[in-house]
Amino acid sequence: MALRHAVLAALLDGEYSGYQLAKGFDIGVANFWHALPQQLYAELAKLETEGLITGREVVQEGRPNKRLFRVTDEGLAEMERFVARAAKPSFIRDDLLVKVQAVDGVAAGPVIEQLTERADMADAKIELLEKLLVKLRGGAGEDEFLRTGERVGPYLTCLRGLAFERESRDWCRRAAALLSERAAVERGRGRGAASARGDRPLG
Amino acid sequence: MALRHAVLAALLDGEYSGYQLAKGFDIGVANFWHALPQQLYAELAKLETEGLITGREVVQEGRPNKRLFRVTDEGLAEMERFVARAAKPSFIRDDLLVKVQAVDGVAAGPVIEQLTERADMADAKIELLEKLLVKLRGGAGEDEFLRTGERVGPYLTCLRGLAFERESRDWCRRAAALLSERAAVERGRGRGAASARGDRPLG
DNA sequence: GCTTCCATGTAAGAGGTTACATGATTGG
DNA sequence: CCAATCATGTAACCTCTTACATGGAAGC
């Protein structure tokens, strides 16, 4: 199974509702897993019937009631077994990289646009992650927190996410700039006949 | 659809058999997509019946015959449409990060081991990617190649993959060292009673 | 003789995505 | 009044993974 351990790992931090997890999967937990709300609700229901988590109803005023979940002892034991198993190699699947791979054969304009958008999104996420890190380590400095703080797990995954987003942003900007420059050069040489599809004059 | 555009992008480089793609998905193309051999054979068959690629039989001596595929004009048009569409945000799914997220609640030993293994795997991949980059740029320097070379797409995706693997390796090593140190401190304080599960003396 | 490499698949089942549904409350 | 937020799902479909199958040639 797959999502299940990511959900359990997220719930080790404390009690969360499906809705909160769905939001949280955009920031902290999104550094190691990605899931849609429907998936989370379904997985929470399954985990509860299997006794790995328990939910309690929380009555709210002015807004719908919610169910908060926490990991049971059985859930923790399942996590223990999961951690002891060999990890599968991670994998990336990224539409945008597929487009960059193909950029020499197709129009570069949309690729450049999408690289720029992605870089901006990375910037936004970097800001969020930096704030989250400050919050996680409380008053302490990073080295001190990592040596003596409790719950370094979430901090370490956030550090990984932050490094990833920074690399992503820098690469996107560099690739976008480069492709723009090449497109400009090509326009200069093309003089009406050349297209983005590599049919440059004389080959 | 998903794999299909990754396969088309890979085939823009030249002719490949399913077997070669299955190997290649370990190095260059693996930087943006991950797929198993069965998936590739199935996808190639589908793409061929839809006319987006064509295969030709190549008879070999001393080994089984193979079918090499290349992208058709229709396939290129499909790629053009794909590139023009908005890209979905990329996502990571990594068992190992899930384990690190949970490390404060479970035994840290296996996590440290797996982080070390992952770092070693990253080292191996970094070597492969560096060689691939040298090969792709031929005699030229990187900046020169990126400005004037043909087919910068594959080069750019490899650069991204290389940066990713380096970050991954550094983070794994740092996290492993840190968790080892914390485990040693805990053993020193525990004197027989404390386990890895956070039940330290006096809380 | 055993293993590895080349080369290609099938079938079943787990997991993930897309589209759609509901209903109350707060803010512009 | 319209949109967004909170809160939770169902159903159909697509995609991916796991397990298994085949068969010849080369290397130890």
Short mmCIF file of C-alpha atoms (C1' of nucleotides) in Angstrom, two decimals:
data_model
loop_
_atom_site.label_atom_id
_atom_site.label_comp_id
_atom_site.label_asym_id
_atom_site.label_seq_id
_atom_site.Cartn_x
_atom_site.Cartn_y
_atom_site.Cartn_z
CA MET A 1 0.00 0.00 0.00
CA ALA A 2 1.08 3.51 -0.48
CA LEU A 3 -0.78 6.55 0.80
CA ARG A 4 -1.45 4.81 4.07
CA HIS A 5 2.00 5.23 5.56
CA ALA A 6 2.22 8.84 4.47
CA VAL A 7 -1.06 9.50 6.29
CA LEU A 8 0.13 7.68 9.39
CA ALA A 9 3.40 9.64 9.32
CA ALA A 10 1.48 12.90 9.04
CA LEU A 11 -0.80 11.95 11.94
CA LEU A 12 2.16 11.22 14.23
CA ASP A 13 2.46 15.00 14.53
CA GLY A 14 -0.91 15.26 16.26
CA GLU A 15 -4.62 15.12 15.52
CA TYR A 16 -5.87 16.20 12.13
CA SER A 17 -9.10 16.04 10.16
CA GLY A 18 -9.31 14.94 6.55
CA TYR A 19 -9.77 18.52 5.54
CA GLN A 20 -6.72 19.69 7.45
CA LEU A 21 -4.63 16.93 5.94
CA ALA A 22 -5.85 17.90 2.49
CA LYS A 23 -4.56 21.43 3.17
CA GLY A 24 -1.41 20.20 4.87
CA PHE A 25 -0.53 18.04 1.91
CA ASP A 26 0.20 21.33 0.17
CA ILE A 27 3.00 22.30 2.53
CA GLY A 28 4.83 20.01 4.92
CA VAL A 29 3.69 16.55 3.93
CA ALA A 30 3.72 17.46 0.24
CA ASN A 31 7.50 17.18 0.47
CA PHE A 32 7.23 13.43 0.40
CA TRP A 33 3.73 12.63 -0.79
CA HIS A 34 0.97 14.07 -2.92
CA ALA A 35 -2.70 13.21 -2.50
CA LEU A 36 -6.12 14.56 -3.39
CA PRO A 37 -8.80 15.16 -0.75
CA GLN A 38 -10.98 12.27 -1.91
CA GLN A 39 -8.06 9.93 -1.55
CA LEU A 40 -7.42 11.14 1.97
CA TYR A 41 -11.02 10.72 3.10
CA ALA A 42 -11.10 7.22 1.66
CA GLU A 43 -7.78 6.27 3.23
CA LEU A 44 -8.74 7.67 6.64
CA ALA A 45 -11.94 5.62 6.57
CA LYS A 46 -9.99 2.49 5.68
CA LEU A 47 -7.34 3.09 8.32
CA GLU A 48 -10.04 3.59 10.95
CA THR A 49 -11.89 0.36 10.15
CA GLU A 50 -8.56 -1.43 10.37
CA GLY A 51 -7.90 0.10 13.77
CA LEU A 52 -4.67 1.87 12.81
CA ILE A 53 -6.16 5.27 13.62
CA THR A 54 -9.13 6.47 15.68
CA GLY A 55 -11.33 9.46 15.01
CA ARG A 56 -13.33 11.61 17.37
CA GLU A 57 -16.10 14.01 16.45
CA VAL A 58 -15.43 17.67 17.25
CA VAL A 59 -18.54 19.86 17.36
CA GLN A 60 -17.96 23.36 16.06
CA GLU A 61 -20.07 26.52 15.99
CA GLY A 62 -20.56 28.46 12.82
CA ARG A 63 -19.00 25.73 10.73
CA PRO A 64 -19.52 22.02 10.03
CA ASN A 65 -18.38 19.50 12.59
CA LYS A 66 -15.19 17.62 11.89
CA ARG A 67 -13.51 14.36 12.79
CA LEU A 68 -10.01 14.44 14.20
CA PHE A 69 -7.83 11.37 13.83
CA ARG A 70 -4.86 10.08 15.73
CA VAL A 71 -2.60 7.04 15.36
CA THR A 72 -3.35 4.03 17.61
CA ASP A 73 -0.76 1.66 19.06
CA GLU A 74 -1.55 -0.72 16.24
CA GLY A 75 -0.95 2.09 13.80
CA LEU A 76 2.41 2.82 15.36
CA ALA A 77 3.31 -0.88 15.18
CA GLU A 78 2.41 -0.84 11.48
CA MET A 79 4.68 2.16 11.00
CA GLU A 80 7.45 0.32 12.79
CA ARG A 81 7.09 -2.61 10.38
CA PHE A 82 6.98 -0.25 7.41
CA VAL A 83 10.16 1.54 8.45
CA ALA A 84 11.97 -1.77 8.91
CA ARG A 85 11.20 -2.86 5.33
CA ALA A 86 13.54 -1.83 2.50
CA ALA A 87 12.51 1.46 0.92
CA LYS A 88 11.64 1.53 -2.74
CA PRO A 89 13.64 3.99 -4.80
CA SER A 90 11.86 7.30 -5.09
CA PHE A 91 10.67 8.54 -8.43
CA ILE A 92 9.88 11.81 -10.07
CA ARG A 93 7.16 12.28 -12.62
CA ASP A 94 7.06 15.72 -14.06
CA ASP A 95 5.16 16.87 -17.13
CA LEU A 96 7.29 19.97 -17.35
CA LEU A 97 10.54 18.02 -17.60
CA VAL A 98 8.97 15.91 -20.35
CA LYS A 99 8.26 19.14 -22.23
CA VAL A 100 11.80 20.38 -21.74
CA GLN A 101 13.15 17.06 -22.97
CA ALA A 102 11.12 17.56 -26.15
CA VAL A 103 11.82 21.27 -26.55
CA ASP A 104 14.17 20.89 -29.52
CA GLY A 105 11.38 19.33 -31.55
CA VAL A 106 8.45 21.60 -30.71
CA ALA A 107 7.57 25.25 -30.11
CA ALA A 108 9.62 26.59 -27.20
CA GLY A 109 7.28 29.47 -26.26
CA PRO A 110 4.87 27.53 -24.03
CA VAL A 111 7.76 25.71 -22.39
CA ILE A 112 9.41 29.00 -21.45
CA GLU A 113 6.13 30.28 -20.04
CA GLN A 114 5.58 27.18 -17.98
CA LEU A 115 9.13 27.22 -16.66
CA THR A 116 8.57 30.77 -15.49
CA GLU A 117 5.28 29.88 -13.81
CA ARG A 118 6.89 26.93 -12.10
CA ALA A 119 9.72 29.11 -10.83
CA ASP A 120 7.21 31.53 -9.34
CA MET A 121 5.32 28.71 -7.69
CA ALA A 122 8.60 27.44 -6.26
CA ASP A 123 9.33 30.89 -4.84
CA ALA A 124 5.98 30.89 -3.07
CA LYS A 125 6.58 27.46 -1.66
CA ILE A 126 10.08 28.38 -0.52
CA GLU A 127 8.61 31.22 1.52
CA LEU A 128 6.06 28.89 3.11
CA LEU A 129 8.69 26.29 3.94
CA GLU A 130 11.07 28.84 5.45
CA LYS A 131 8.29 30.06 7.72
CA LEU A 132 7.39 26.51 8.64
CA LEU A 133 11.00 25.76 9.56
CA VAL A 134 11.20 28.81 11.82
CA LYS A 135 7.98 27.70 13.49
CA LEU A 136 9.16 24.11 13.91
CA ARG A 137 12.44 25.01 15.58
CA GLY A 138 10.84 27.55 17.91
CA GLY A 139 13.42 29.93 19.32
CA ALA A 140 16.41 27.69 18.73
CA GLY A 141 18.97 27.92 15.93
CA GLU A 142 18.92 25.19 13.30
CA ASP A 143 21.97 23.24 14.46
CA GLU A 144 20.90 23.42 18.05
CA PHE A 145 17.38 22.29 17.23
CA LEU A 146 18.59 19.40 15.13
CA ARG A 147 20.87 18.23 17.93
CA THR A 148 18.54 18.64 20.88
CA GLY A 149 14.97 19.28 19.65
CA GLU A 150 12.19 16.69 19.69
CA ARG A 151 10.54 15.75 16.42
CA VAL A 152 13.35 16.34 14.00
CA GLY A 153 11.63 14.14 11.40
CA PRO A 154 9.27 16.81 10.09
CA TYR A 155 12.09 19.33 10.17
CA LEU A 156 14.37 17.13 8.08
CA THR A 157 11.70 16.47 5.46
CA CYS A 158 11.03 20.20 5.25
CA LEU A 159 14.73 20.85 4.73
CA ARG A 160 14.69 18.36 1.89
CA GLY A 161 11.63 20.01 0.39
CA LEU A 162 13.21 23.43 0.67
CA ALA A 163 16.40 22.32 -1.06
CA PHE A 164 14.31 20.71 -3.78
CA GLU A 165 12.25 23.83 -4.39
CA ARG A 166 15.32 26.06 -4.50
CA GLU A 167 17.02 23.80 -7.02
CA SER A 168 13.81 23.62 -9.01
CA ARG A 169 13.41 27.39 -9.09
CA ASP A 170 17.02 28.04 -10.09
CA TRP A 171 16.92 25.42 -12.81
CA CYS A 172 13.61 26.69 -14.19
CA ARG A 173 14.88 30.25 -14.38
CA ARG A 174 18.15 29.19 -16.00
CA ALA A 175 16.39 26.97 -18.53
CA ALA A 176 13.82 29.65 -19.35
CA ALA A 177 16.50 32.30 -19.87
CA LEU A 178 18.54 29.98 -22.04
CA LEU A 179 15.63 28.93 -24.23
CA SER A 180 14.54 32.55 -24.64
CA GLU A 181 18.03 33.52 -25.74
CA ARG A 182 18.22 30.67 -28.22
CA ALA A 183 14.78 31.58 -29.60
CA ALA A 184 15.94 35.19 -30.06
CA VAL A 185 19.08 34.07 -31.90
CA GLU A 186 17.01 31.81 -34.09
CA ARG A 187 14.61 34.61 -34.94
CA GLY A 188 17.59 36.78 -35.84
CA ARG A 189 18.99 34.13 -38.18
CA GLY A 190 15.64 32.95 -39.49
CA ARG A 191 14.35 36.13 -41.11
CA GLY A 192 10.85 34.90 -41.80
CA ALA A 193 11.43 31.34 -42.92
CA ALA A 194 12.59 29.55 -39.76
CA SER A 195 10.12 28.20 -37.25
CA ALA A 196 10.62 26.87 -33.78
CA ARG A 197 10.75 23.35 -35.17
CA GLY A 198 14.43 23.28 -35.89
CA ASP A 199 14.20 23.81 -39.64
CA ARG A 200 16.87 26.46 -39.62
CA PRO A 201 18.30 27.74 -42.88
CA LEU A 202 20.83 25.26 -44.26
CA GLY A 203 20.51 22.93 -41.25
CA MET B 1 -2.63 10.20 -20.25
CA ALA B 2 0.73 9.94 -18.70
CA LEU B 3 3.55 7.68 -19.82
CA ARG B 4 2.76 8.32 -23.43
CA HIS B 5 4.33 11.78 -23.66
CA ALA B 6 7.40 10.69 -21.77
CA VAL B 7 7.87 7.88 -24.31
CA LEU B 8 7.34 10.24 -27.23
CA ALA B 9 9.85 12.69 -25.72
CA ALA B 10 12.38 9.90 -25.29
CA LEU B 11 11.89 8.75 -28.90
CA LEU B 12 12.51 12.25 -30.26
CA ASP B 13 16.19 11.52 -29.62
CA GLY B 14 16.24 8.73 -32.17
CA GLU B 15 15.10 5.16 -32.68
CA TYR B 16 14.82 2.88 -29.68
CA SER B 17 13.44 -0.55 -28.88
CA GLY B 18 11.29 -1.26 -25.85
CA TYR B 19 14.24 -2.96 -24.25
CA GLN B 20 16.53 0.00 -24.83
CA LEU B 21 13.93 2.37 -23.41
CA ALA B 22 13.56 0.15 -20.38
CA LYS B 23 17.32 0.48 -19.83
CA GLY B 24 17.35 4.18 -20.69
CA PHE B 25 14.62 4.88 -18.18
CA ASP B 26 17.30 4.19 -15.60
CA ILE B 27 19.48 7.08 -16.64
CA GLY B 28 18.48 10.03 -18.81
CA VAL B 29 14.73 9.73 -19.04
CA ALA B 30 14.47 8.62 -15.42
CA ASN B 31 15.07 12.25 -14.53
CA PHE B 32 11.50 13.06 -15.43
CA TRP B 33 9.69 9.75 -15.58
CA HIS B 34 9.85 6.27 -14.16
CA ALA B 35 8.40 3.21 -15.84
CA LEU B 36 8.69 -0.56 -15.78
CA PRO B 37 9.46 -2.61 -18.90
CA GLN B 38 5.95 -4.08 -19.13
CA GLN B 39 4.49 -0.62 -19.11
CA LEU B 40 6.80 0.48 -21.91
CA TYR B 41 6.00 -2.48 -24.14
CA ALA B 42 2.29 -1.90 -23.60
CA GLU B 43 2.56 1.83 -24.26
CA LEU B 44 4.67 1.34 -27.38
CA ALA B 45 2.06 -1.05 -28.77
CA LYS B 46 -0.71 1.42 -28.07
CA LEU B 47 1.18 4.35 -29.54
CA GLU B 48 1.86 2.33 -32.67
CA THR B 49 -1.77 1.33 -33.24
CA GLU B 50 -2.69 5.01 -32.83
CA GLY B 51 -0.11 5.98 -35.42
CA LEU B 52 1.94 8.24 -33.17
CA ILE B 53 5.03 6.07 -33.60
CA THR B 54 6.14 3.46 -36.15
CA GLY B 55 8.25 0.41 -35.52
CA ARG B 56 10.54 -1.49 -37.84
CA GLU B 57 11.94 -4.97 -37.34
CA VAL B 58 15.71 -5.18 -37.06
CA VAL B 59 17.16 -8.65 -37.63
CA GLN B 60 20.18 -9.42 -35.48
CA GLU B 61 22.68 -12.23 -35.39
CA GLY B 62 23.46 -14.03 -32.19
CA ARG B 63 20.60 -12.34 -30.37
CA PRO B 64 16.84 -11.96 -30.71
CA ASN B 65 15.45 -9.55 -33.28
CA LYS B 66 14.15 -6.25 -32.04
CA ARG B 67 11.72 -3.54 -33.06
CA LEU B 68 12.96 0.04 -33.25
CA PHE B 69 10.41 2.84 -32.94
CA ARG B 70 10.40 6.44 -34.07
CA VAL B 71 7.94 9.29 -33.73
CA THR B 72 5.65 9.99 -36.69
CA ASP B 73 4.42 13.41 -37.81
CA GLU B 74 1.20 12.69 -35.97
CA GLY B 75 3.22 11.87 -32.87
CA LEU B 76 5.07 15.14 -33.16
CA ALA B 77 1.78 17.00 -33.55
CA GLU B 78 0.51 15.27 -30.40
CA MET B 79 3.66 16.41 -28.58
CA GLU B 80 3.06 19.94 -29.84
CA ARG B 81 -0.46 19.89 -28.38
CA PHE B 82 0.81 18.41 -25.13
CA VAL B 83 3.47 21.09 -24.73
CA ALA B 84 0.91 23.83 -25.35
CA ARG B 85 -1.34 22.59 -22.54
CA ALA B 86 -0.75 23.81 -18.99
CA ALA B 87 1.64 21.53 -17.05
CA LYS B 88 0.42 19.84 -13.94
CA PRO B 89 2.51 20.52 -10.87
CA SER B 90 5.14 17.86 -10.38
CA PHE B 91 5.01 15.62 -7.38
CA ILE B 92 7.34 13.53 -5.32
CA ARG B 93 6.43 10.26 -3.69
CA ASP B 94 9.20 8.86 -1.58
CA ASP B 95 8.92 6.05 0.95
CA LEU B 96 12.19 7.11 2.53
CA LEU B 97 10.97 10.61 3.28
CA VAL B 98 7.85 9.14 4.85
CA LYS B 99 10.12 7.13 7.12
CA VAL B 100 12.18 10.17 8.05
CA GLN B 101 9.00 12.10 8.81
CA ALA B 102 8.06 9.33 11.25
CA VAL B 103 11.54 8.83 12.69
CA ASP B 104 10.79 10.43 16.06
CA GLY B 105 8.12 7.81 16.76
CA VAL B 106 9.87 4.63 15.61
CA ALA B 107 13.27 2.92 15.64
CA ALA B 108 15.83 5.11 13.89
CA GLY B 109 18.28 2.34 12.97
CA PRO B 110 16.67 1.15 9.73
CA VAL B 111 16.07 4.74 8.67
CA ILE B 112 19.77 5.55 9.05
CA GLU B 113 20.70 2.45 7.06
CA GLN B 114 18.32 3.30 4.28
CA LEU B 115 19.50 6.90 4.14
CA THR B 116 23.05 5.64 3.70
CA GLU B 117 22.03 3.23 0.96
CA ARG B 118 20.15 5.95 -0.82
CA ALA B 119 23.15 8.26 -0.64
CA ASP B 120 25.34 5.57 -2.21
CA MET B 121 22.82 5.02 -4.97
CA ALA B 122 22.75 8.76 -5.59
CA ASP B 123 26.54 8.77 -5.87
CA ALA B 124 26.40 6.08 -8.53
CA LYS B 125 23.75 7.96 -10.44
CA ILE B 126 25.69 11.21 -10.22
CA GLU B 127 28.64 9.52 -11.88
CA LEU B 128 26.43 8.19 -14.67
CA LEU B 129 24.82 11.56 -15.24
CA GLU B 130 28.13 13.39 -15.32
CA LYS B 131 29.40 11.01 -17.98
CA LEU B 132 26.18 11.40 -19.93
CA LEU B 133 26.51 15.18 -19.87
CA VAL B 134 30.08 15.03 -21.19
CA LYS B 135 28.89 12.75 -23.97
CA LEU B 136 25.92 14.95 -24.83
CA ARG B 137 27.95 18.12 -25.16
CA GLY B 138 30.67 16.46 -27.22
CA GLY B 139 33.88 18.50 -27.16
CA ALA B 140 32.23 21.79 -26.24
CA GLY B 141 32.11 23.44 -22.81
CA GLU B 142 28.79 23.56 -21.05
CA ASP B 143 27.97 27.23 -21.63
CA GLU B 144 28.99 27.02 -25.25
CA PHE B 145 26.96 23.88 -25.81
CA LEU B 146 23.88 25.34 -24.18
CA ARG B 147 24.12 28.45 -26.35
CA THR B 148 24.91 26.86 -29.68
CA GLY B 149 24.38 23.09 -29.47
CA GLU B 150 21.42 21.25 -30.96
CA ARG B 151 19.18 19.21 -28.67
CA VAL B 152 19.59 21.09 -25.45
CA GLY B 153 16.39 19.52 -24.08
CA PRO B 154 17.98 16.25 -22.96
CA TYR B 155 20.95 18.17 -21.60
CA LEU B 156 18.75 20.42 -19.49
CA THR B 157 16.78 17.53 -18.04
CA CYS B 158 20.03 15.78 -17.16
CA LEU B 159 21.27 18.93 -15.43
CA ARG B 160 18.08 18.93 -13.38
CA GLY B 161 18.51 15.27 -12.55
CA LEU B 162 22.11 15.82 -11.53
CA ALA B 163 21.22 18.69 -9.22
CA PHE B 164 18.46 16.58 -7.72
CA GLU B 165 20.74 13.63 -7.05
CA ARG B 166 23.42 15.82 -5.50
CA GLU B 167 20.92 17.44 -3.18
CA SER B 168 19.48 14.06 -2.36
CA ARG B 169 22.87 12.58 -1.54
CA ASP B 170 23.93 15.51 0.63
CA TRP B 171 20.64 15.56 2.51
CA CYS B 172 20.71 11.78 3.08
CA ARG B 173 24.23 11.92 4.47
CA ARG B 174 23.44 14.86 6.70
CA ALA B 175 20.24 13.29 8.00
CA ALA B 176 21.94 9.93 8.61
CA ALA B 177 24.81 11.55 10.52
CA LEU B 178 22.42 13.60 12.61
CA LEU B 179 20.17 10.69 13.49
CA SER B 180 23.18 8.54 14.41
CA GLU B 181 24.49 11.25 16.70
CA ARG B 182 21.12 11.66 18.39
CA ALA B 183 20.81 7.89 18.84
CA ALA B 184 24.27 7.81 20.47
CA VAL B 185 23.34 10.63 22.84
CA GLU B 186 20.14 8.84 23.74
CA ARG B 187 21.96 5.58 24.44
CA GLY B 188 24.34 7.50 26.67
CA ARG B 189 21.50 9.02 28.65
CA GLY B 190 19.28 5.95 28.60
CA ARG B 191 21.47 3.45 30.42
CA GLY B 192 19.36 0.42 29.63
CA ALA B 193 15.82 1.74 30.01
CA ALA B 194 15.33 4.13 27.09
CA SER B 195 14.33 2.84 23.69
CA ALA B 196 14.31 4.53 20.33
CA ARG B 197 10.65 5.34 20.85
CA GLY B 198 11.13 8.61 22.62
CA ASP B 199 10.43 7.35 26.15
CA ARG B 200 13.47 9.02 27.58
CA PRO B 201 14.00 9.16 31.33
CA LEU B 202 11.87 11.92 32.90
CA GLY B 203 10.54 13.09 29.50
"C1'" DG C 1 25.39 -26.62 -16.14
"C1'" DC C 2 24.04 -22.11 -14.16
"C1'" DT C 3 23.55 -17.38 -14.56
"C1'" DT C 4 23.16 -13.22 -17.01
"C1'" DC C 5 21.80 -10.59 -20.96
"C1'" DC C 6 18.74 -9.73 -24.84
"C1'" DA C 7 13.96 -9.24 -26.08
"C1'" DT C 8 9.06 -9.30 -25.51
"C1'" DG C 9 5.05 -9.77 -23.47
"C1'" DT C 10 0.09 -11.28 -20.38
"C1'" DA C 11 -3.09 -10.97 -16.48
"C1'" DA C 12 -4.71 -9.55 -12.12
"C1'" DG C 13 -4.98 -6.36 -8.77
"C1'" DA C 14 -3.62 -2.14 -6.23
"C1'" DG C 15 -3.50 2.71 -6.42
"C1'" DG C 16 -4.50 7.33 -8.22
"C1'" DT C 17 -7.25 10.87 -10.99
"C1'" DT C 18 -11.40 13.15 -12.83
"C1'" DA C 19 -15.94 14.36 -12.47
"C1'" DC C 20 -19.62 15.10 -9.64
"C1'" DA C 21 -22.55 15.87 -5.21
"C1'" DT C 22 -24.01 18.14 -0.80
"C1'" DG C 23 -24.77 21.73 2.49
"C1'" DA C 24 -23.93 25.37 5.88
"C1'" DT C 25 -21.35 29.85 6.81
"C1'" DT C 26 -18.51 33.94 6.13
"C1'" DG C 27 -16.87 37.93 3.34
"C1'" DG C 28 -17.20 41.23 -0.43
"C1'" DC D 1 -26.30 37.94 -4.39
"C1'" DC D 2 -22.02 35.54 -5.58
"C1'" DA D 3 -17.94 33.53 -4.34
"C1'" DA D 4 -15.00 31.31 -1.21
"C1'" DT D 5 -14.15 28.41 2.86
"C1'" DC D 6 -15.18 24.52 5.79
"C1'" DA D 7 -16.20 19.67 5.64
"C1'" DT D 8 -17.10 15.18 3.63
"C1'" DG D 9 -17.75 12.06 0.45
"C1'" DT D 10 -19.33 8.59 -4.27
"C1'" DA D 11 -18.55 6.52 -8.82
"C1'" DA D 12 -16.25 5.71 -12.98
"C1'" DC D 13 -12.16 5.47 -15.08
"C1'" DC D 14 -7.25 5.54 -15.99
"C1'" DT D 15 -2.61 4.22 -14.68
"C1'" DC D 16 0.80 1.66 -12.41
"C1'" DT D 17 2.67 -2.34 -9.94
"C1'" DT D 18 3.31 -7.30 -8.99
"C1'" DA D 19 3.61 -11.80 -10.44
"C1'" DC D 20 4.41 -14.72 -14.02
"C1'" DA D 21 5.84 -16.60 -18.83
"C1'" DT D 22 8.95 -17.59 -22.85
"C1'" DG D 23 13.15 -18.59 -25.32
"C1'" DG D 24 17.72 -18.27 -27.48
"C1'" DA D 25 22.74 -16.88 -26.98
"C1'" DA D 26 26.92 -15.73 -24.39
"C1'" DG D 27 30.02 -16.10 -20.38
"C1'" DC D 28 31.97 -18.54 -16.26
#
